[in-house]
Structure formats: C-alpha cells, structure tokens
Amino acid sequence: MNNEYFLQSLINGDNKGVSKIYKELYPKIRGYILKSDGSDDDAKDIMQKALIQLSVRAQDPNFSITSSFEGYFMTICKNLWRREIKKTKLRVTNDKVFDLVNEELEIAMSIYEQEKWELFREKLNDISTNCRELLKLFFEKVSYKKIAEVKNYASENTVKQRIFKCKSKLKESIQSDIRYKDLKHF
C-alpha cells in the first residue's frame, strides 16, 4: 500500500483511493473486531472513525507515516476499538442509552492515544537491538524462563535485571523527549 497515495486520497476526498483503503483494510478490521466481541456495525463505525481521524491528522503538513499505511491504520482501529470497549462501561442504561462522551472529545482522545503510541514506538526503535528484542518478548508475556533459554542468559534473575534496565532506558528516552511533556499534560 502506498502511504502517500492513501494520505492524499483522504486529504482530497478522492473516492477511488478511499474505496481502495476500504477494499484492502476493511476485511482485516472487521475480522479483528468480530474476534474482539464486536459486530459488523461496530467494524463499520471504527473504520469510519479511523478514516476521519487520519484525514484530520493528515491535514498537518508535518504529518507523515513512518511505518506501512496498513500497520498505522490498523493501530488506529485497534486503539479506537479499545476505547469503544472502555466507553461502553461509561454508559448508563435505562430505557435508553446515553453516551457520556461526546464525539469531538472521543476523536481528540484517539489522536492523543495515537501520538503516545507513535512516541513509544519511535523510542522503542531507538534503543539497542538486544533491549528491543527483550522488551518484545516481555510485552508478549513470554515467561522469564523461556526468555532465558531463547537469549542464552544464565538465569531468570538475569532476565529480570536486563528487562528492568531496558525498560528504564526506554522510559528515560521517552521522558526526555519534548513531546512527552506535551502528551503528559493532556
């Protein structure tokens, strides 16, 4: 998928490009949402919200996608779906359902979460390869014992110490970035 073509399609309202995004990505988004206890309507809503969010962000001349368009768009959709699941807990049900979060705030929060995710991914790529691999295994909830075997470490304690050091380096890198200060105060 061509990042620039799809971004320009969203910015310019090019139906052909937007249709291509739908054709290529909607089945994946639908599959993810259906697996996560969602419905077809939920998938359509998330797809629409993601397109709106991305088209708003793409208006900024400094905006660019450093990964693949598909990966970036899927991340937006996953974040939106997680927010939607959380939001259902904020609904009061009587005879009618009342949303306690308005649409503008929801879009702003989605953009905020996406910016935090992008900062995290960028800083994760900046740390050493070994740390990145260790943290990837840690985030995937691989046991310390298995990590010790895979990485050839002496013990689980060694793994814990190395993961702690890598997490500290990542945290320090994130917190030293000027964008962190802006994102922290939202």
Coordinates of C-alpha atoms in Angstrom, one line a residue:
M1 CA 0.0 0.0 0.0
N2 CA 1.3 3.4 -1.0
N3 CA 1.4 5.7 2.1
E4 CA 1.4 9.0 0.2
Y5 CA -1.3 8.0 -2.2
F6 CA -3.7 6.9 0.6
L7 CA -3.0 10.0 2.7
Q8 CA -3.6 12.3 -0.3
S9 CA -6.8 10.4 -1.1
L10 CA -8.0 11.1 2.4
I11 CA -7.0 14.8 2.3
N12 CA -8.5 15.4 -1.1
G13 CA -11.6 13.2 -0.6
D14 CA -10.6 11.0 -3.5
N15 CA -13.3 8.3 -3.6
K16 CA -11.2 6.0 -5.6
G17 CA -8.4 6.0 -3.1
V18 CA -10.7 5.8 -0.1
S19 CA -12.5 2.9 -1.8
K20 CA -9.2 1.1 -2.2
I21 CA -8.5 1.6 1.5
Y22 CA -11.9 0.1 2.3
K23 CA -11.3 -2.8 -0.1
E24 CA -7.9 -3.7 1.3
L25 CA -8.3 -3.0 5.0
Y26 CA -11.9 -3.3 6.0
P27 CA -11.9 -7.2 5.9
K28 CA -8.9 -7.2 8.4
I29 CA -10.5 -4.6 10.6
R30 CA -13.8 -6.5 10.6
G31 CA -12.1 -9.7 11.4
Y32 CA -10.2 -8.1 14.4
I33 CA -13.4 -6.5 15.8
L34 CA -15.5 -9.7 15.3
K35 CA -12.8 -11.6 17.2
S36 CA -13.0 -9.0 19.9
D37 CA -16.7 -9.4 20.6
G38 CA -17.8 -6.7 18.2
S39 CA -20.3 -6.7 15.4
D40 CA -20.4 -5.7 11.7
D41 CA -21.8 -2.3 12.7
D42 CA -19.0 -1.8 15.2
A43 CA -16.4 -2.6 12.4
K44 CA -18.1 -0.1 10.1
D45 CA -18.1 2.6 12.8
I46 CA -14.5 2.0 13.7
M47 CA -13.5 2.1 10.1
Q48 CA -15.3 5.5 9.6
K49 CA -13.8 7.0 12.8
A50 CA -10.3 5.9 11.8
L51 CA -10.7 7.4 8.4
I52 CA -11.9 10.7 9.9
Q53 CA -9.1 10.7 12.5
L54 CA -6.4 10.0 9.9
S55 CA -7.8 12.6 7.5
V56 CA -7.7 15.2 10.2
R57 CA -4.2 14.3 11.2
A58 CA -3.1 14.2 7.5
Q59 CA -4.0 17.9 7.1
D60 CA -0.9 18.8 9.2
P61 CA 1.9 19.4 6.7
N62 CA 4.4 17.9 9.2
F63 CA 2.5 14.7 9.5
S64 CA 3.9 11.5 7.9
I65 CA 3.6 7.8 8.4
T66 CA 7.0 6.1 9.0
S67 CA 5.6 2.6 9.0
S68 CA 3.3 1.0 6.5
F69 CA -0.1 2.6 5.9
E70 CA -1.8 -0.7 6.7
G71 CA 0.1 -1.1 10.0
Y72 CA -0.6 2.5 11.0
F73 CA -4.3 2.3 10.1
M74 CA -4.7 -1.0 11.9
T75 CA -3.2 0.5 15.0
I76 CA -5.6 3.4 14.9
C77 CA -8.5 1.0 14.5
K78 CA -7.3 -1.2 17.4
N79 CA -6.9 1.9 19.7
L80 CA -10.3 3.1 18.7
W81 CA -11.9 -0.3 19.4
R82 CA -10.2 -0.5 22.8
R83 CA -11.6 3.0 23.6
E84 CA -15.0 1.9 22.4
I85 CA -14.9 -1.1 24.7
K86 CA -13.9 1.2 27.6
K87 CA -16.6 3.6 26.7
T88 CA -19.3 1.0 27.0
K89 CA -18.5 0.9 30.6
L90 CA -19.3 4.6 30.8
R91 CA -22.9 4.2 29.5
V92 CA -25.9 4.3 31.7
T93 CA -28.7 2.0 30.6
N94 CA -32.3 2.6 31.4
D95 CA -34.9 2.5 28.7
K96 CA -32.4 4.4 26.6
V97 CA -28.7 4.6 26.3
F98 CA -27.0 7.9 27.0
D99 CA -23.4 8.4 25.9
L100 CA -21.4 10.3 28.4
V101 CA -18.6 11.1 26.0
N102 CA -19.1 13.5 23.0
E103 CA -17.8 12.8 19.6
E104 CA -15.2 15.6 19.5
L105 CA -13.7 14.6 22.7
E106 CA -13.5 11.0 21.5
I107 CA -11.7 12.0 18.3
A108 CA -9.3 14.2 20.3
M109 CA -8.6 11.3 22.8
S110 CA -8.0 8.9 19.9
I111 CA -5.5 11.3 18.3
Y112 CA -3.8 11.8 21.7
E113 CA -3.5 8.0 22.2
Q114 CA -2.2 7.6 18.7
E115 CA 0.5 10.2 19.4
K116 CA 1.5 8.5 22.6
W117 CA 1.8 5.2 20.7
E118 CA 3.9 6.7 18.0
L119 CA 6.3 8.2 20.6
F120 CA 6.6 4.9 22.3
R121 CA 7.3 3.0 19.0
E122 CA 9.8 5.6 17.9
K123 CA 11.7 5.4 21.2
L124 CA 11.5 1.6 21.2
N125 CA 13.2 1.6 17.9
D126 CA 15.9 3.9 19.2
I127 CA 17.1 1.6 22.0
S128 CA 19.6 -1.3 21.4
T129 CA 18.5 -4.3 19.4
N130 CA 19.0 -6.6 22.3
C131 CA 16.8 -4.4 24.6
R132 CA 14.2 -4.1 21.8
E133 CA 14.1 -8.0 21.5
L134 CA 14.0 -8.5 25.2
L135 CA 11.1 -6.0 25.7
K136 CA 9.3 -7.5 22.7
L137 CA 9.4 -10.9 24.4
F138 CA 8.4 -9.3 27.7
F139 CA 5.4 -7.4 26.2
E140 CA 4.3 -10.7 24.5
K141 CA 4.2 -12.2 28.0
V142 CA 6.9 -14.8 27.3
S143 CA 8.0 -16.3 30.6
Y144 CA 11.3 -15.3 32.1
K145 CA 12.4 -18.9 32.0
K146 CA 11.7 -19.1 28.2
I147 CA 13.4 -15.7 27.6
A148 CA 16.5 -17.0 29.5
E149 CA 16.5 -20.0 27.2
V150 CA 16.0 -18.1 24.0
K151 CA 18.5 -15.4 24.8
N152 CA 21.0 -17.7 26.4
Y153 CA 21.0 -16.0 29.8
A154 CA 22.2 -17.7 32.9
S155 CA 19.0 -17.4 34.9
E156 CA 15.6 -15.8 35.2
N157 CA 17.0 -13.2 37.6
T158 CA 19.4 -12.1 34.8
V159 CA 16.5 -11.7 32.5
K160 CA 14.6 -9.7 35.1
Q161 CA 17.5 -7.4 35.6
R162 CA 18.1 -6.9 31.9
I163 CA 14.4 -6.2 31.3
F164 CA 14.4 -3.7 34.2
K165 CA 17.4 -1.9 32.7
C166 CA 15.9 -1.9 29.2
K167 CA 12.5 -0.6 30.5
S168 CA 14.4 2.1 32.4
K169 CA 16.3 3.1 29.2
L170 CA 13.1 3.2 27.2
K171 CA 11.3 5.3 29.9
E172 CA 14.2 7.7 30.2
S173 CA 14.3 8.1 26.4
I174 CA 10.5 8.8 26.2
Q175 CA 10.5 11.2 29.2
S176 CA 13.4 13.2 27.8
D177 CA 11.5 13.9 24.5
I178 CA 9.8 17.3 24.3
R179 CA 6.7 15.6 23.0
Y180 CA 6.3 13.6 26.2
K181 CA 5.9 16.8 28.2
D182 CA 3.0 17.9 25.9
L183 CA 1.4 14.4 26.0
K184 CA 1.7 14.1 29.7
H185 CA -0.3 17.1 30.5
F186 CA -3.3 16.3 28.3

